[in-house]
Amino acid sequence: MSAIPAALDGATIPGGCDTCNAEQRIREEQPGIWAIGIAHDDWCPTWQRIQARRQAISDTFRP
């Protein structure tokens, strides 16, 4: 039995960011392994900060 109902696989839920109209997207990556991603608006300052931090990390380190 999964703690997350299978009906949520592929669901889009409004919210997830205080500065834009983001959406949370839920999907089951593998049986029992779930991922929740946040899709920000392109103009979102929070998203722009996240992107800037990612670009500042050296090319030798990519998680």
XYZ file of N, CA and C in Angstrom:
189
model
N 0.838 -1.182 0.000
C 0.000 0.000 0.000
C 0.885 1.248 0.000
N 0.591 2.190 -0.888
C 1.367 3.421 -1.001
C 0.751 4.517 -0.130
N 1.619 5.350 0.442
C 1.134 6.485 1.233
C 0.542 7.564 0.332
N 0.871 7.517 -0.959
C 0.362 8.497 -1.923
C -0.598 7.763 -2.861
N -1.835 8.221 -2.960
C -2.797 7.549 -3.837
C -2.370 7.598 -5.305
N -2.548 6.499 -6.012
C -2.175 6.421 -7.426
C -2.908 7.465 -8.262
N -4.077 7.896 -7.808
C -4.848 8.906 -8.548
C -4.095 10.236 -8.654
N -3.107 10.467 -7.788
C -2.333 11.711 -7.848
C -1.237 11.677 -8.909
N -0.941 10.513 -9.459
C 0.102 10.424 -10.484
C -0.289 11.307 -11.669
N 0.535 12.288 -11.961
C 0.277 13.223 -13.049
C -0.549 14.434 -12.644
N -0.891 14.542 -11.368
C -1.717 15.661 -10.905
C -0.953 16.979 -10.949
N -1.688 18.053 -11.179
C -1.144 19.408 -11.124
C -1.930 20.151 -10.050
N -1.196 20.715 -9.091
C -1.807 21.413 -7.968
C -1.330 22.856 -7.987
N -2.227 23.829 -7.968
C -1.813 25.234 -7.962
C -1.026 25.566 -6.695
N -0.068 26.476 -6.846
C 0.700 26.960 -5.693
C 2.094 26.384 -5.635
N 2.797 26.743 -4.578
C 4.152 26.249 -4.376
C 5.191 27.355 -4.381
N 4.772 28.589 -4.698
C 5.689 29.730 -4.701
C 4.916 30.965 -4.263
N 5.551 31.761 -3.405
C 4.907 32.984 -2.913
C 5.003 34.149 -3.886
N 5.816 34.023 -4.933
C 6.031 35.168 -5.825
C 5.504 34.988 -7.244
N 4.954 33.825 -7.574
C 4.398 33.633 -8.921
C 3.223 32.664 -8.870
N 2.681 32.367 -10.015
C 1.544 31.442 -10.128
C 2.037 30.023 -10.424
N 2.922 29.544 -9.587
C 3.529 28.225 -9.796
C 2.506 27.110 -9.682
N 2.887 25.958 -10.223
C 2.106 24.733 -10.097
C 3.019 23.623 -9.598
N 2.481 22.764 -8.758
C 3.195 21.584 -8.307
C 2.746 20.415 -9.159
N 3.691 19.660 -9.653
C 3.378 18.515 -10.512
C 3.893 17.247 -9.828
N 3.004 16.294 -9.687
C 3.313 15.064 -8.965
C 3.361 13.908 -9.955
N 4.383 13.062 -9.805
C 4.429 11.865 -10.650
C 5.185 10.750 -9.922
N 4.803 9.537 -10.257
C 5.479 8.373 -9.694
C 6.615 7.996 -10.641
N 7.836 8.142 -10.164
C 9.021 7.855 -10.980
C 9.214 6.346 -11.172
N 9.050 5.617 -10.088
C 9.136 4.166 -10.060
C 8.110 3.719 -9.026
N 7.780 2.461 -8.987
C 6.836 2.032 -7.956
C 7.327 2.432 -6.558
N 6.535 3.234 -5.888
C 6.871 3.683 -4.536
C 7.777 4.899 -4.463
N 8.280 5.391 -5.595
C 9.158 6.563 -5.628
C 8.426 7.698 -6.329
N 8.107 8.745 -5.577
C 7.326 9.873 -6.089
C 8.176 11.128 -6.164
N 7.870 11.985 -7.124
C 8.557 13.272 -7.273
C 7.511 14.375 -7.346
N 7.811 15.471 -6.671
C 6.972 16.660 -6.763
C 7.862 17.783 -7.279
N 7.524 18.319 -8.432
C 8.275 19.420 -9.019
C 7.438 20.681 -9.002
N 8.101 21.806 -8.911
C 7.405 23.093 -8.938
C 7.756 23.792 -10.238
N 6.744 24.132 -11.007
C 6.918 24.850 -12.271
C 6.582 26.319 -12.025
N 7.620 27.155 -11.999
C 7.467 28.596 -11.777
C 7.171 29.306 -13.093
N 6.625 30.511 -13.009
C 6.529 31.378 -14.178
C 7.944 31.820 -14.551
N 8.211 32.023 -15.844
C 9.558 32.412 -16.293
C 10.039 33.709 -15.655
N 9.131 34.643 -15.387
C 9.504 35.945 -14.835
C 9.700 35.914 -13.316
N 9.441 34.809 -12.679
C 9.463 34.703 -11.214
C 10.855 34.996 -10.652
N 10.969 35.942 -9.708
C 12.278 36.241 -9.119
C 12.854 35.061 -8.332
N 12.003 34.257 -7.726
C 12.486 33.069 -7.010
C 13.120 32.095 -7.992
N 12.462 31.842 -9.124
C 12.993 30.952 -10.154
C 14.303 31.501 -10.724
N 14.363 32.815 -10.937
C 15.583 33.427 -11.455
C 16.744 33.254 -10.473
N 16.481 33.363 -9.160
C 17.537 33.133 -8.160
C 18.006 31.679 -8.185
N 17.066 30.752 -8.313
C 17.421 29.332 -8.376
C 18.315 29.075 -9.588
N 17.932 29.618 -10.733
C 18.725 29.434 -11.954
C 20.110 30.056 -11.803
N 20.202 31.225 -11.211
C 21.500 31.886 -11.028
C 22.409 31.049 -10.130
N 21.845 30.473 -9.069
C 22.655 29.626 -8.178
C 23.155 28.394 -8.909
N 22.304 27.811 -9.736
C 22.711 26.617 -10.488
C 23.840 26.936 -11.453
N 23.796 28.103 -12.073
C 24.844 28.486 -13.022
C 26.153 28.807 -12.307
N 26.067 29.196 -11.035
C 27.260 29.554 -10.281
C 28.046 28.307 -9.828
N 27.409 27.133 -9.841
C 28.090 25.905 -9.441
C 29.019 25.472 -10.572
N 30.224 25.069 -10.210
C 31.196 24.693 -11.232
C 30.684 23.507 -12.049
N 31.168 23.398 -13.269
C 30.759 22.317 -14.169
C 31.215 20.937 -13.679
N 32.112 20.914 -12.717
C 32.581 19.617 -12.221
C 31.610 19.035 -11.206
N 30.654 19.829 -10.743
C 29.689 19.328 -9.760
C 28.277 19.520 -10.293
N 27.635 18.435 -10.617
C 26.229 18.476 -11.042
C 25.526 17.313 -10.341
N 24.679 17.616 -9.361
C 23.984 16.520 -8.655
C 23.009 15.809 -9.559
